[in-house]
Tab-separated table of C-alpha atoms in Angstrom:
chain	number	residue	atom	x	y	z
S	1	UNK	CA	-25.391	1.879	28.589
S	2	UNK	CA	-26.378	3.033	25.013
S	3	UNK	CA	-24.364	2.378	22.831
S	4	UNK	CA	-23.033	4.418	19.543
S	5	UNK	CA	-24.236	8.089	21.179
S	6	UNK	CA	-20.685	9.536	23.086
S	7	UNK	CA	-20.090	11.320	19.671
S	8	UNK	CA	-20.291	11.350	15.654
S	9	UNK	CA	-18.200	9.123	13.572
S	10	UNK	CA	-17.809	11.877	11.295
S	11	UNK	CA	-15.873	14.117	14.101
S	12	UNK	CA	-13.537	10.872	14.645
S	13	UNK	CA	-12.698	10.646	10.889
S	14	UNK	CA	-12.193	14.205	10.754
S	15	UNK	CA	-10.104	14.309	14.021
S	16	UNK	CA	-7.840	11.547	12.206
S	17	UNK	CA	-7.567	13.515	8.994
S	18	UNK	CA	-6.107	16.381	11.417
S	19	UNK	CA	-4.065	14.508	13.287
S	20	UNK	CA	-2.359	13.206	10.096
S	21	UNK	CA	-1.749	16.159	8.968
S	22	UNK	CA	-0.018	17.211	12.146
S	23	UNK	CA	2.146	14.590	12.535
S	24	UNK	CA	3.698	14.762	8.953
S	25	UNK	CA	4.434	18.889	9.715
S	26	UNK	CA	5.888	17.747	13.148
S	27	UNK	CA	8.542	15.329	11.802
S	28	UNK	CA	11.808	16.838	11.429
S	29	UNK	CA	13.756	16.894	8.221
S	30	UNK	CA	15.566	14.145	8.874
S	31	UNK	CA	12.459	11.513	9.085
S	32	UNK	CA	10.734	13.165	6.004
S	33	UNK	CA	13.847	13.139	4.048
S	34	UNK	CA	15.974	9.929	5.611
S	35	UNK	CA	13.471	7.513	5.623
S	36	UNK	CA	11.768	5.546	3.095
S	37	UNK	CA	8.553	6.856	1.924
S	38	UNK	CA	6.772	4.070	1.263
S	39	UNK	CA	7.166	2.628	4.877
S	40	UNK	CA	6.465	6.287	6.616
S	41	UNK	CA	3.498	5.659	4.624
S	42	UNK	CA	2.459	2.129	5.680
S	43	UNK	CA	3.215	3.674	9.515
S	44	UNK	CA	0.253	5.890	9.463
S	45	UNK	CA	-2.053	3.802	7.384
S	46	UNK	CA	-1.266	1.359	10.191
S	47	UNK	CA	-1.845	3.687	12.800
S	48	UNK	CA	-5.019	5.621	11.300
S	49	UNK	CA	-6.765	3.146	9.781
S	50	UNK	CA	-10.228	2.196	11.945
S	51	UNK	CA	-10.756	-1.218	12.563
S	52	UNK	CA	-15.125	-1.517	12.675
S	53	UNK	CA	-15.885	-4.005	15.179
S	54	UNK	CA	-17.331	-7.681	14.059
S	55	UNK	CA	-19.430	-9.915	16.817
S	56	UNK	CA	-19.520	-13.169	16.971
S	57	UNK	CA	-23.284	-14.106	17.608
S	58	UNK	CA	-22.730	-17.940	17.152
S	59	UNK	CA	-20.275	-17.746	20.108
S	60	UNK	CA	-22.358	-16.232	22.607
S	61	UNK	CA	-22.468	-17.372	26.180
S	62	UNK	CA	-24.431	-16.682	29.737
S	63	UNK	CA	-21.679	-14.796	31.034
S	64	UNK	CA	-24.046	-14.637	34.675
S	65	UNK	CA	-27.498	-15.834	36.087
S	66	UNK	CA	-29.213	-15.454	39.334
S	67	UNK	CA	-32.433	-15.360	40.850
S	68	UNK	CA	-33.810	-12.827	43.636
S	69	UNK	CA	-35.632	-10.543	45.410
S	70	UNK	CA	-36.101	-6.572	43.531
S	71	UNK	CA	-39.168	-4.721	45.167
S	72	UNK	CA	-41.226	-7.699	46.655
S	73	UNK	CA	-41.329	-9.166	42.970
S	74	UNK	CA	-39.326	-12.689	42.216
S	75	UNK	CA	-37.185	-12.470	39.439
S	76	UNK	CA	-34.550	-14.423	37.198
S	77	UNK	CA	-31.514	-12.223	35.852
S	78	UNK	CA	-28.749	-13.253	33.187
S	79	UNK	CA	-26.259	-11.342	31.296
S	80	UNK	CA	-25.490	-12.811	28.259
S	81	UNK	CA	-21.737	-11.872	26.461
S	82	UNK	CA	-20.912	-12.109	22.808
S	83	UNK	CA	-17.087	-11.990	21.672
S	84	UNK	CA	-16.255	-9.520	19.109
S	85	UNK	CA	-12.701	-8.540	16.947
S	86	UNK	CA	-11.894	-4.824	16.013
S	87	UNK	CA	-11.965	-1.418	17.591
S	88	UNK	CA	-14.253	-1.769	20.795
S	89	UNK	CA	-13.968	2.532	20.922
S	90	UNK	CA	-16.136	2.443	17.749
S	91	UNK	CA	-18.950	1.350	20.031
S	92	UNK	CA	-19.081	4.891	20.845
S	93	UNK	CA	-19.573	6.859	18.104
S	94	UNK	CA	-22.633	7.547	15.717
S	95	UNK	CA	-22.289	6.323	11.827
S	96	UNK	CA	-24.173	8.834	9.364
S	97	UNK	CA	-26.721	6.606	8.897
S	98	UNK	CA	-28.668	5.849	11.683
S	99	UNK	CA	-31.706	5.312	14.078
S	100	UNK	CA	-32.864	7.145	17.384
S	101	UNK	CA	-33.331	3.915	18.802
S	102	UNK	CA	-29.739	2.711	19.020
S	103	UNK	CA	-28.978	-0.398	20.963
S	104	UNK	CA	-28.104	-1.047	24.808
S	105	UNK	CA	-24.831	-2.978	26.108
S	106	UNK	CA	-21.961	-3.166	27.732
S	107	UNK	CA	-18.337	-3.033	26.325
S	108	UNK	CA	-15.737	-5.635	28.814
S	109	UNK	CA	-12.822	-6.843	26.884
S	110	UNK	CA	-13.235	-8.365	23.836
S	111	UNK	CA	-17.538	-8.831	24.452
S	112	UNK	CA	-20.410	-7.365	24.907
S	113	UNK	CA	-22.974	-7.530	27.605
S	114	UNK	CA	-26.258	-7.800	27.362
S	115	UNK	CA	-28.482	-8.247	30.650
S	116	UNK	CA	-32.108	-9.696	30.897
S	117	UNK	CA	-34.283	-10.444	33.324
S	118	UNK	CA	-37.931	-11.450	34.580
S	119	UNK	CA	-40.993	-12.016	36.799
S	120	UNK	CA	-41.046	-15.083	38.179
S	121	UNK	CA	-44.402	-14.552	39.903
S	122	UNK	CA	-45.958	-14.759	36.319
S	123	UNK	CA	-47.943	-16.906	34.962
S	124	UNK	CA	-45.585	-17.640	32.258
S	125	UNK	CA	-44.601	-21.081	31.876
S	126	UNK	CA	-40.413	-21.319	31.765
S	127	UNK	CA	-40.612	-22.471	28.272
S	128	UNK	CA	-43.095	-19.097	27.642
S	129	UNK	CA	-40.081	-17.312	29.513
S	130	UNK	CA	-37.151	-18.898	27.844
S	131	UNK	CA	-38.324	-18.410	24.142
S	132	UNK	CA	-39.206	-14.356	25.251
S	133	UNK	CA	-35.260	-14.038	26.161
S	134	UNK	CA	-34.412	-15.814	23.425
S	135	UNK	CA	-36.352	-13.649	21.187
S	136	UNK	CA	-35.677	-10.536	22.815
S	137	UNK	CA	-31.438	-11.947	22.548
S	138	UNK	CA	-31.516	-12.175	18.905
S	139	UNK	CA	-33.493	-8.982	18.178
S	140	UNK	CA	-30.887	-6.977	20.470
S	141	UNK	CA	-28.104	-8.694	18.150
S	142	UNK	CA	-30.128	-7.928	15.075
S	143	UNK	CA	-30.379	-4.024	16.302
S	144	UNK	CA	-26.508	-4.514	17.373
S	145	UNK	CA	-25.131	-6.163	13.768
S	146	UNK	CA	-27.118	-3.282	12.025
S	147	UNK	CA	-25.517	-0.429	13.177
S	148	UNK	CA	-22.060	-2.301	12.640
S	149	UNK	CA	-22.533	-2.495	9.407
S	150	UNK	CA	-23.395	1.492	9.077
S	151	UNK	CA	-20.568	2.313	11.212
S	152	UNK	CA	-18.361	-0.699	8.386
S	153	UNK	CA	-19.663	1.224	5.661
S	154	UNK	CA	-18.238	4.961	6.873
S	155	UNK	CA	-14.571	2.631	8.553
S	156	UNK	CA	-14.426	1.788	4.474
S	157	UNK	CA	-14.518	5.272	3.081
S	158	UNK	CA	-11.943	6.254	5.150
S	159	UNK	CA	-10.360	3.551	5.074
S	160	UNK	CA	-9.900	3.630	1.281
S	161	UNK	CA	-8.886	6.939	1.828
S	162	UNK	CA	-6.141	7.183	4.311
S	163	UNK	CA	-3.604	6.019	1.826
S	164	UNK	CA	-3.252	8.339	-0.729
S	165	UNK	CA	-4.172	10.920	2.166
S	166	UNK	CA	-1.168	9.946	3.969
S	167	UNK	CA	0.630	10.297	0.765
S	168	UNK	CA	-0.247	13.162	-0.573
S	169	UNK	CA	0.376	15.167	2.927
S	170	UNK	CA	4.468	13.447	2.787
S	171	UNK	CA	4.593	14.413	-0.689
S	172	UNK	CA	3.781	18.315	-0.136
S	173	UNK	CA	6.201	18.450	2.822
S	174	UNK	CA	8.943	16.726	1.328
S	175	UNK	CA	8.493	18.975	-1.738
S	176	UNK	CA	8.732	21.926	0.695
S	177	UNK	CA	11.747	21.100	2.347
S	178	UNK	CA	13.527	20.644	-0.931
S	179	UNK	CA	12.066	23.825	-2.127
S	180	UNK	CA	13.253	25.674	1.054
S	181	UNK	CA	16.646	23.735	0.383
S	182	UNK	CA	17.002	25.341	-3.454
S	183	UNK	CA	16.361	28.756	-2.383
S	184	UNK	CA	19.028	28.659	0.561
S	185	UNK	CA	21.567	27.103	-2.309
S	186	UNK	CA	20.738	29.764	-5.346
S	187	UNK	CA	21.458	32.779	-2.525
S	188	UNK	CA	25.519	33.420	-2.944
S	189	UNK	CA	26.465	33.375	0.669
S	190	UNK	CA	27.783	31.203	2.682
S	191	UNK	CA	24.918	29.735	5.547
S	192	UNK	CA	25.959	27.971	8.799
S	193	UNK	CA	23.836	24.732	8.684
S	194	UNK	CA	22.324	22.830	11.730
S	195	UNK	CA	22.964	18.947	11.690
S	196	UNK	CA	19.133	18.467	9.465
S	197	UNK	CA	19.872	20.397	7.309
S	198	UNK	CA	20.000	19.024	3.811
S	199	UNK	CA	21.098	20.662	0.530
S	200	UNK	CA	19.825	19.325	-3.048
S	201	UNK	CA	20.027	19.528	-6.465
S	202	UNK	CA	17.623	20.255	-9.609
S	203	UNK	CA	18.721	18.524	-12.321
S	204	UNK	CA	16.506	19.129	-15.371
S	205	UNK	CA	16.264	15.421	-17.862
S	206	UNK	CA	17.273	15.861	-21.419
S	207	UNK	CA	13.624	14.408	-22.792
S	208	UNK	CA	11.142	17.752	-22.840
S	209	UNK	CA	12.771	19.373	-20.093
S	210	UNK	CA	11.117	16.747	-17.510
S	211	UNK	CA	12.017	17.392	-14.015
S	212	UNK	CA	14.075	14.439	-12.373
S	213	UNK	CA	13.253	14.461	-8.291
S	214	UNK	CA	15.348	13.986	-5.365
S	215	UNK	CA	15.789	10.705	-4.052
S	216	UNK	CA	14.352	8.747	-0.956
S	217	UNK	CA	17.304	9.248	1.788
S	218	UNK	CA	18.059	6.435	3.705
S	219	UNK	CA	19.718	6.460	6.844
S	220	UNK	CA	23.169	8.988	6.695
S	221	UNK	CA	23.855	11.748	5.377
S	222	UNK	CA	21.786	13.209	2.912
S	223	UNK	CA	23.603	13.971	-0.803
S	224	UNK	CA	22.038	15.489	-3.698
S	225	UNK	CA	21.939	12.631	-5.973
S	226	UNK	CA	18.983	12.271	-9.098
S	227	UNK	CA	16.060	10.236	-9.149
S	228	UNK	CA	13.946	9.667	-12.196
S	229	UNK	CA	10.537	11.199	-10.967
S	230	UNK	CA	7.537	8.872	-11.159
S	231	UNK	CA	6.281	9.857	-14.436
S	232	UNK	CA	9.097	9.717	-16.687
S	233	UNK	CA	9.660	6.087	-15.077
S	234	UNK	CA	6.112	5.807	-16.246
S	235	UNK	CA	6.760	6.905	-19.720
S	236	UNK	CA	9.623	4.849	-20.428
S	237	UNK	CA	7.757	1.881	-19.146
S	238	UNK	CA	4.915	2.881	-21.544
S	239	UNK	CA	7.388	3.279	-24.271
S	240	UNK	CA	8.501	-0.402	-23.966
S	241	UNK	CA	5.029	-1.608	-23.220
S	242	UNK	CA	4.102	-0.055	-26.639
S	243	UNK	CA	6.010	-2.600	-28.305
S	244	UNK	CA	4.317	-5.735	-26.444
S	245	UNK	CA	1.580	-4.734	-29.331
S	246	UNK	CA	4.273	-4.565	-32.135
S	247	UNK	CA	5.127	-8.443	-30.985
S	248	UNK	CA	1.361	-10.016	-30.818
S	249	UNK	CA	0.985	-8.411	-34.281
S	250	UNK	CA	4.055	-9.456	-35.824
S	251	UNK	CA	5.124	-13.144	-33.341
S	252	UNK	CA	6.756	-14.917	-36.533
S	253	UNK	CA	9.454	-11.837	-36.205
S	254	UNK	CA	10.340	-12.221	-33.098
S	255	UNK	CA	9.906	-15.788	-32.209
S	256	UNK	CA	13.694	-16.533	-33.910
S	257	UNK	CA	15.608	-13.570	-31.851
S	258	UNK	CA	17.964	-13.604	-29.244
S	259	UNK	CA	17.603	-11.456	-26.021
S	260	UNK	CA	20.046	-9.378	-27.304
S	261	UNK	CA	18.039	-8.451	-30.848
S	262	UNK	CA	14.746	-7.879	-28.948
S	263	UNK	CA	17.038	-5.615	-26.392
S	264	UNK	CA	18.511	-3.490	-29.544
S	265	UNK	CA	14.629	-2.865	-30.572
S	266	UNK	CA	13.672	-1.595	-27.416
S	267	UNK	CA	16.815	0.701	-27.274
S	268	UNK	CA	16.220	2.298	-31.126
S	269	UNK	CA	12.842	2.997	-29.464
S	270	UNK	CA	13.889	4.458	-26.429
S	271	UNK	CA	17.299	6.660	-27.839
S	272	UNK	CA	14.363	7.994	-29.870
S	273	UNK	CA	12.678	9.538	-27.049
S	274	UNK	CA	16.265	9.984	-24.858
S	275	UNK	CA	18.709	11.652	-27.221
S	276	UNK	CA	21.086	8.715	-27.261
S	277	UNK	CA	21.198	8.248	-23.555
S	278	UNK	CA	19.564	4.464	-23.618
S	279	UNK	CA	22.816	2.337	-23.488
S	280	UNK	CA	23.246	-1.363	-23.954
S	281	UNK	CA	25.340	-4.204	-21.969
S	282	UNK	CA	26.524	-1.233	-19.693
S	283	UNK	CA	28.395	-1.647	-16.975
S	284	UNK	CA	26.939	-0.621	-13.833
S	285	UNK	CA	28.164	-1.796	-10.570
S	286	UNK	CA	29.202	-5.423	-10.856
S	287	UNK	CA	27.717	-6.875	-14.139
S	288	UNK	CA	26.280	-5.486	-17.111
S	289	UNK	CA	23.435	-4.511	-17.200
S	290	UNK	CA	21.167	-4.809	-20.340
S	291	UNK	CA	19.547	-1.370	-20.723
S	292	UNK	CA	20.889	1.851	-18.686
S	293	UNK	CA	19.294	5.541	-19.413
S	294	UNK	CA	22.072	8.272	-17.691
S	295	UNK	CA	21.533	11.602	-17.354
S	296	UNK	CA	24.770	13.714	-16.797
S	297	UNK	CA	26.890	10.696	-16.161
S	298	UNK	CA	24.184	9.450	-13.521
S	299	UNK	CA	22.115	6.384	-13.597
S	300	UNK	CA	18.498	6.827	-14.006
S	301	UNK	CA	16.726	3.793	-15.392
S	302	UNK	CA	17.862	0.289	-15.399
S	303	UNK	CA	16.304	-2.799	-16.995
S	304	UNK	CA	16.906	-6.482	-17.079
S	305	UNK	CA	15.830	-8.653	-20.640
S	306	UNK	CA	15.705	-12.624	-19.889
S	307	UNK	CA	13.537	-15.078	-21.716
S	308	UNK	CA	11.303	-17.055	-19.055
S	309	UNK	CA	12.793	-19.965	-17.803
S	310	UNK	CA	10.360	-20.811	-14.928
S	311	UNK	CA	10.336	-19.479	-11.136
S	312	UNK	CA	13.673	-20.112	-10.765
S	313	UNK	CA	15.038	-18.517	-13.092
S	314	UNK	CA	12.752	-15.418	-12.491
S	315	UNK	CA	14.394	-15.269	-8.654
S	316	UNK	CA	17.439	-15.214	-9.723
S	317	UNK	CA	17.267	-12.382	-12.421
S	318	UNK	CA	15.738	-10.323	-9.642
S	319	UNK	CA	18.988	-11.085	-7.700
S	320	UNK	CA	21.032	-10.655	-10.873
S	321	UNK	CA	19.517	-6.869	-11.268
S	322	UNK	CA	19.587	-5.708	-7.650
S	323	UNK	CA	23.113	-7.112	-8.031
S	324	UNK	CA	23.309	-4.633	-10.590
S	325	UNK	CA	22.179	-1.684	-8.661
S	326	UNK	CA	24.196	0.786	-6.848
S	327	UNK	CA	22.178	2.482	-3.714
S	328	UNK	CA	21.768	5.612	-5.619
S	329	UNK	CA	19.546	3.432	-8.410
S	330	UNK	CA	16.124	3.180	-7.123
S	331	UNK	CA	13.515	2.715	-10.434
S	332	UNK	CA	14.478	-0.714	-12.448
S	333	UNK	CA	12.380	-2.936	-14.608
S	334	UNK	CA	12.118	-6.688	-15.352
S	335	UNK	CA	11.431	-7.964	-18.910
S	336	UNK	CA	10.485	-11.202	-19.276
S	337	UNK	CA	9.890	-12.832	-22.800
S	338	UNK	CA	7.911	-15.718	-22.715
S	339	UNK	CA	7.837	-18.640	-26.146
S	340	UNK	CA	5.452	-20.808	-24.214
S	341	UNK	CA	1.834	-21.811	-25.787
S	342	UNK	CA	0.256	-20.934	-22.093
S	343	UNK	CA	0.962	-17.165	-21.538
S	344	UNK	CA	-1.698	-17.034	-19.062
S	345	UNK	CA	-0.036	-19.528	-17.098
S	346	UNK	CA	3.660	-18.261	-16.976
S	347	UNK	CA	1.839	-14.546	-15.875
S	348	UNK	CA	0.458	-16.387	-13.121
S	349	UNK	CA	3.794	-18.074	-11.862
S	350	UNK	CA	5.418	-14.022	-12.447
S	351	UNK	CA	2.658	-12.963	-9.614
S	352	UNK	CA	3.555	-15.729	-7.584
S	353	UNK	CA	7.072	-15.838	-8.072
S	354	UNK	CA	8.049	-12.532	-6.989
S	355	UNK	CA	7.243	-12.062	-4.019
S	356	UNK	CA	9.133	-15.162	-2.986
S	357	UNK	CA	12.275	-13.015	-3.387
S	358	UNK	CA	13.888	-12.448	-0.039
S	359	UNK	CA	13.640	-8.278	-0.635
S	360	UNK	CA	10.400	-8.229	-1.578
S	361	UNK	CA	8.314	-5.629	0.261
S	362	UNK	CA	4.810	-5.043	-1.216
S	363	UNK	CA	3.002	-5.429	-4.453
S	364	UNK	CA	2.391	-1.491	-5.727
S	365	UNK	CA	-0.218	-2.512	-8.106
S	366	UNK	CA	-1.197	-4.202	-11.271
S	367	UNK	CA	-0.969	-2.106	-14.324
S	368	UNK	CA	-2.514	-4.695	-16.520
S	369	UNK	CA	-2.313	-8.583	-16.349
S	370	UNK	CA	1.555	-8.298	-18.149
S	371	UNK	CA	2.776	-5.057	-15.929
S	372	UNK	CA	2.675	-5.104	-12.436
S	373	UNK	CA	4.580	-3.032	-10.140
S	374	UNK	CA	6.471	-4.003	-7.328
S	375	UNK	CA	8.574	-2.403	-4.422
S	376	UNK	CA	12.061	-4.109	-3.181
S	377	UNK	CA	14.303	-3.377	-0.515
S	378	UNK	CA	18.244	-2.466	-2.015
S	379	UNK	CA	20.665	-5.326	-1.937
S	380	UNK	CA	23.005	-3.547	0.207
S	381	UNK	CA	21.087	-1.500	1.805
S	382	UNK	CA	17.850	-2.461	3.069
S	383	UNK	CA	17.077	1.071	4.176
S	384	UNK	CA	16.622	2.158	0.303
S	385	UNK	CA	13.370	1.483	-1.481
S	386	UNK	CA	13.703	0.225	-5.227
S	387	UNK	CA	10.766	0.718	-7.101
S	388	UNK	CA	10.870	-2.616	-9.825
S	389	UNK	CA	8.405	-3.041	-12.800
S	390	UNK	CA	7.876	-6.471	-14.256
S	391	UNK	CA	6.969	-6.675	-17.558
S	392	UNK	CA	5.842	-9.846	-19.324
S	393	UNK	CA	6.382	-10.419	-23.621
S	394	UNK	CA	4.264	-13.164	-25.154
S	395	UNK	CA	6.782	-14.401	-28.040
S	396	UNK	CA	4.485	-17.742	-28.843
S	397	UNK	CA	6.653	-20.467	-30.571
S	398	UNK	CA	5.140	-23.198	-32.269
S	399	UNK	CA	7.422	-25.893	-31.662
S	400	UNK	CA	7.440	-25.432	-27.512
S	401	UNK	CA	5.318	-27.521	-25.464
């Protein structure tokens, strides 16, 4: 059979991008707004991204020979197989590059087949015959690894893609529901719900009138409780990143203070963005924790301050703050002051460290080499997402070795 003609890659991608799209508007309320976002995500990047197939050329075998009879002419036949890993359906389908010569086989399994044969009344010697299969083997895998790599190069696009697709598409619909939600709860009658139905609140944040989102809904009931949307969290980790540059400049300073000084400087810089709402040594749960931002009496931001003291001690902080956190608290931060001579070293334990913790999920992203994002499962409820930021303080002290 020829292989890569039963249809364009292009329609396949396109089909996917459609079917995504369809089975985000399908889900009920209750999956878009009960479960966490971040793993309804990794479901369809699972589930849409294409796997391009990869052969195995060194690992080919004769899969069957025989010699016979085919119109009064002796012949020798052999069908060679080669073992390959990823989608075998992508055999099918034409890349946007290609050739109007494409390749012949057969798709069994994990292999493809590849039959040969010859005259055996020639004149050929068998060696003449033997290096003409082998020849003709390795130019079919040539032709074969070629348009693998065209169909690779069009898997990739999409591929880096399908994320932020997937994304985007939960996003919009969430958004709607909520929408729909706020325009059922500002009309002054009373409504009969059905059981998915879900009611929310729009709570505006104190800071420039930024909006504060709902949060992700675990498993339950759904209440309106506040989030802080993704780019306030962003801003208030950009506020305290700001002073990383105040420290390098000025390490003499802050070389001789306690966690609790360099925790007062980062609140005078944050109550000056948050009218007074940054709060020290607050109690939140079951400990204190060292920096809380509330917005009508709810928690919005929480954040840890510990000097490094090696993995260890770097686990159990991460415990020590998600022992802090109540289910409705799902945006947190990690800051880490480090007095050792090697910065670059301690950053590179911080990376390895955490995702040793048992609730680790996935690394979000690097920021830069002293931010990185992470996202955790809740202490006490591993149906909640917590979205953690660690950030990293080089303090340099003289005397440490």
């Amino acid at each position: 059979m020829i292989l890569f003609s039963a249809g364009k890659l292009e329609d396949l991608i396109n089909g996917c991008k459609i079917d995504i799209k369809d089975e985000v508007e399908n889900w009920t309320r209750d999956r878009i707004l009960k479960t966490s976002e971040a793993d309804l995500i990794a479901y369809l990047v699972k589930k849409y991204t294409l796997e391009p197939p990869r052969i195995f050329r060194d690992r080919k075998v004769i899969d069957m020979e025989e010699e016979g009879i085919s119109h009064n002419t002796h012949g020798s036949y052999l069908r060679i197989a080669i073992p390959f890993e990823g989608s075998k359906d992508l055999f099918q389908y034409k890349p946007k590059k290609y050739t109007f010569d494409p390749p012949q086989g057969r798709i069994l399994d994990s292999t493809i087949q590849i039959s040969y044969g010859t005259n055996l009344d020639s004149e050929q010697t068998p060696e003449e015959i033997s290096e003409q299969i082998s020849k003709n083997i390795n130019s079919d895998i040539d032709r074969i690894e070629c348009w693998l790599e065209w169909v690779k190069k069009d898997c990739d696009d999409w591929n880096s893609d399908v994320q932020e697709m997937t994304r985007q598409h939960i996003h919009e619909r969430k958004q709607r529901i909520l929408k729909h939600e706020n325009i059922l709860s500002s009309i002054n009658l009373p409504l009969k719900r059905h059981s998915d139905t879900v009611s929310c609140i729009e709570v505006p944040v104190t800071r420039k009138k930024r909006p504060v989102a709902p949060p992700p809904i675990p498993e339950g009931d759904f209440s309106p409780e506040l989030i802080l949307e993704d780019k306030e969290y962003n801003y208030i980790l950009t506020v305290i990143n700001r002073l990383s540059l105040s420290i390098e400049r000025s390490p003499s300073v802050f070389t001789k203070m306690e966690e609790e000084w360099i925790r007062d400087i980062i609140l005078v810089n944050l109550n000056g963005h948050y009218e007074g709402n940054a709060t020290g040594e607050t109690f939140n749960n079951i400990g204190k924790t060292d920096i809380l931002i509330r917005e009508n009496e709810k928690n919005v931001f929480i954040a840890e301050c510990k000097f490094w003291k090696g993995e260890k001690g770097l686990l159990d902080t991460i415990d020590q703050l998600l022992g802090y956190l109540t289910w409705r608290d799902t945006k947190a931060a990690l800051i880490l002051f480090s007095k050792k001579k090697n910065f670059t070293n301690v950053l590179a334990k911080i990376a390895e460290g955490v995702p040793k913790h048992g609730n680790f999920k996935e690394e979000l992203g690097k920021i830069k080499d002293t931010h990185i994002r992470y996202l955790f499962k809740q202490k006490n409820d591993p149906d909640k997402d917590l979205y953690l930021a660690v950030l990293a303080f080089n303090i340099p002290d003289t005397t440490s070795e």
